[in-house]
Coordinates of N, CA, C and O in Angstrom, one line a residue:
M181 N 0.8 -1.2 0.0 CA 0.0 0.0 0.0 C 0.9 1.2 0.0 O 1.9 1.3 0.7
A182 N 0.5 2.2 -0.8 CA 1.3 3.4 -0.9 C 1.2 4.3 0.4 O 0.2 4.2 1.0
P183 N 2.3 5.0 0.7 CA 2.2 5.8 1.9 C 1.2 6.9 1.7 O 0.9 7.4 0.6
L184 N 0.6 7.3 2.9 CA -0.3 8.4 2.9 C 0.4 9.7 2.5 O 1.5 9.9 2.9
T185 N -0.3 10.6 1.8 CA 0.3 11.9 1.5 C -0.5 12.9 2.4 O -1.6 12.7 2.9
K186 N 0.2 14.1 2.5 CA -0.5 15.2 3.3 C -1.8 15.6 2.6 O -2.7 15.9 3.3
E187 N -1.8 15.5 1.3 CA -3.0 15.9 0.5 C -4.2 15.0 0.8 O -5.3 15.4 1.0
Q188 N -3.8 13.7 1.0 CA -4.9 12.7 1.3 C -5.4 12.9 2.7 O -6.7 12.8 2.9
T189 N -4.6 13.1 3.6 CA -5.1 13.3 5.0 C -5.9 14.6 5.1 O -6.9 14.6 5.8
K190 N -5.4 15.7 4.5 CA -6.2 16.9 4.5 C -7.6 16.7 3.8 O -8.6 17.2 4.3
A191 N -7.6 16.1 2.7 CA -8.9 15.8 1.9 C -9.8 15.0 2.8 O -11.0 15.2 2.8
A192 N -9.3 13.9 3.4 CA -10.1 13.0 4.2 C -10.7 13.8 5.4 O -11.9 13.6 5.7
R193 N -9.9 14.6 6.0 CA -10.4 15.4 7.1 C -11.5 16.4 6.7 O -12.5 16.5 7.3
D194 N -11.3 17.0 5.5 CA -12.3 17.9 5.0 C -13.6 17.1 4.7 O -14.7 17.6 5.0
L195 N -13.5 15.9 4.1 CA -14.7 15.1 3.9 C -15.5 14.8 5.2 O -16.7 14.7 5.2
L196 N -14.7 14.6 6.2 CA -15.3 14.3 7.5 C -15.6 15.5 8.4 O -16.2 15.4 9.5
S197 N -15.3 16.7 7.9 CA -15.4 17.9 8.7 C -14.7 17.8 10.0 O -15.1 18.3 11.1
W198 N -13.5 17.3 10.0 CA -12.6 17.1 11.1 C -11.5 18.2 11.1 O -10.9 18.5 10.1
R199 N -11.2 18.7 12.3 CA -10.0 19.5 12.4 C -8.8 18.6 12.6 O -9.0 17.4 12.8
S200 N -7.6 19.1 12.5 CA -6.4 18.3 12.7 C -6.4 17.7 14.1 O -6.0 16.6 14.3
A201 N -6.9 18.5 15.0 CA -7.0 18.0 16.4 C -7.9 16.8 16.5 O -7.7 15.9 17.3
D202 N -9.0 16.8 15.8 CA -9.9 15.7 15.8 C -9.2 14.4 15.3 O -9.3 13.3 15.9
L203 N -8.5 14.5 14.2 CA -7.8 13.3 13.7 C -6.7 12.9 14.6 O -6.5 11.7 14.9
S204 N -5.9 13.8 15.1 CA -4.8 13.4 16.0 C -5.3 12.7 17.2 O -4.7 11.7 17.7
E205 N -6.4 13.2 17.8 CA -7.0 12.6 18.9 C -7.5 11.2 18.6 O -7.2 10.2 19.3
R206 N -8.2 11.0 17.5 CA -8.8 9.7 17.1 C -7.7 8.7 16.8 O -7.8 7.5 17.0
A207 N -6.6 9.2 16.2 CA -5.4 8.4 15.8 C -4.5 8.1 17.0 O -3.6 7.2 16.9
G208 N -4.6 8.9 18.0 CA -3.7 8.8 19.2 C -2.3 9.2 18.9 O -1.3 8.7 19.4
I209 N -2.2 10.3 18.1 CA -0.8 10.8 17.8 C -0.9 12.3 18.2 O -2.0 12.9 18.4
S210 N 0.3 12.9 18.3 CA 0.3 14.3 18.8 C -0.2 15.2 17.7 O 0.0 15.0 16.5
S211 N -0.8 16.3 18.1 CA -1.2 17.3 17.1 C 0.0 17.9 16.4 O -0.1 18.2 15.2
D212 N 1.1 18.1 17.0 CA 2.3 18.6 16.4 C 2.8 17.7 15.3 O 3.2 18.1 14.2
T213 N 2.7 16.4 15.5 CA 3.1 15.4 14.5 C 2.3 15.5 13.3 O 2.8 15.6 12.1
L214 N 1.0 15.6 13.5 CA 0.1 15.7 12.3 C 0.2 17.0 11.6 O 0.3 17.1 10.4
R215 N 0.3 18.1 12.3 CA 0.5 19.4 11.7 C 1.8 19.5 10.9 O 1.9 20.1 9.8
S216 N 2.9 18.9 11.5 CA 4.2 18.9 10.8 C 4.1 18.2 9.5 O 4.6 18.6 8.4
F217 N 3.4 17.0 9.5 CA 3.2 16.2 8.3 C 2.3 17.0 7.3 O 2.7 17.1 6.1
E218 N 1.2 17.5 7.7 CA 0.3 18.1 6.7 C 0.8 19.5 6.2 O 0.5 19.9 5.1
S219 N 1.7 20.1 7.0 CA 2.3 21.4 6.5 C 3.5 21.2 5.6 O 4.0 22.1 4.9
G220 N 4.0 19.9 5.6 CA 5.2 19.6 4.8 C 6.5 19.8 5.5 O 7.6 19.6 4.9
R221 N 6.5 20.1 6.8 CA 7.7 20.2 7.5 C 8.4 18.9 7.6 O 9.6 18.8 7.7
T222 N 7.6 17.8 7.7 CA 8.1 16.5 7.6 C 7.5 15.8 6.4 O 6.3 16.0 6.1
N223 N 8.2 14.9 5.7 CA 7.7 14.3 4.5 C 6.9 13.1 4.8 O 6.0 12.8 4.0
N224 N 7.2 12.4 5.8 CA 6.5 11.1 6.1 C 6.1 11.0 7.6 O 6.8 11.5 8.4
L225 N 5.1 10.2 7.8 CA 4.8 9.8 9.2 C 5.6 8.5 9.5 O 5.8 7.7 8.6
S226 N 5.9 8.3 10.7 CA 6.5 7.0 11.1 C 5.4 5.9 10.8 O 4.2 6.2 10.7
S227 N 5.9 4.7 10.6 CA 5.0 3.6 10.2 C 3.9 3.4 11.2 O 2.7 3.3 10.8
P228 N 4.1 3.4 12.5 CA 3.0 3.3 13.5 C 2.1 4.5 13.4 O 0.8 4.3 13.5
N229 N 2.6 5.7 13.2 CA 1.7 6.9 13.2 C 0.9 6.8 11.9 O -0.3 7.2 11.9
E230 N 1.5 6.4 10.8 CA 0.7 6.4 9.5 C -0.4 5.3 9.7 O -1.5 5.5 9.2
H231 N -0.1 4.2 10.3 CA -1.1 3.1 10.4 C -2.2 3.7 11.3 O -3.4 3.4 11.0
A232 N -1.9 4.4 12.4 CA -2.9 4.9 13.3 C -3.8 5.9 12.6 O -5.1 5.9 12.7
V233 N -3.2 6.8 11.7 CA -4.0 7.8 11.0 C -4.9 7.1 10.0 O -6.1 7.4 9.9
R234 N -4.3 6.2 9.2 CA -5.1 5.5 8.2 C -6.3 4.7 8.9 O -7.4 4.8 8.4
E235 N -6.0 4.1 10.0 CA -7.0 3.3 10.7 C -8.2 4.2 11.2 O -9.3 3.9 11.0
A236 N -7.8 5.4 11.7 CA -8.8 6.3 12.2 C -9.7 6.8 11.1 O -10.9 6.9 11.3
L237 N -9.1 7.1 10.0 CA -9.8 7.6 8.8 C -10.7 6.5 8.2 O -11.9 6.8 7.9
E238 N -10.2 5.3 8.1 CA -10.9 4.2 7.6 C -12.1 3.8 8.5 O -13.2 3.5 8.0
N239 N -11.9 3.9 9.8 CA -13.0 3.6 10.8 C -14.1 4.6 10.7 O -15.2 4.3 11.0
A240 N -13.8 5.8 10.2 CA -14.8 6.9 10.0 C -15.4 6.8 8.6 O -16.3 7.6 8.3
G241 N -15.0 5.8 7.8 CA -15.6 5.6 6.5 C -14.8 6.0 5.3 O -15.3 5.9 4.1
I242 N -13.6 6.5 5.4 CA -12.8 6.9 4.3 C -12.2 5.6 3.7 O -11.7 4.8 4.4
Q243 N -12.2 5.6 2.4 CA -11.6 4.5 1.7 C -10.4 5.0 0.8 O -10.6 6.0 0.1
F244 N -9.3 4.4 0.9 CA -8.1 4.7 0.1 C -8.0 3.7 -1.0 O -8.0 2.5 -0.8
L245 N -8.0 4.2 -2.2 CA -7.9 3.3 -3.4 C -6.5 3.3 -4.0 O -5.7 4.2 -3.9

């Protein structure tokens, strides 16, 4: 499976009407980590954080193709 991109996470949050704080809370990662990723300060999430973000979004109904 391809790594998540910042554009995908932002678009998924928009579809769910979630703030970054909502996603970070549901994924169990820090808000700073998510903001750094979505702003481009960091290029990738760690594998455990990416899994947590993907799982939180998928549990909310988002499907990644």
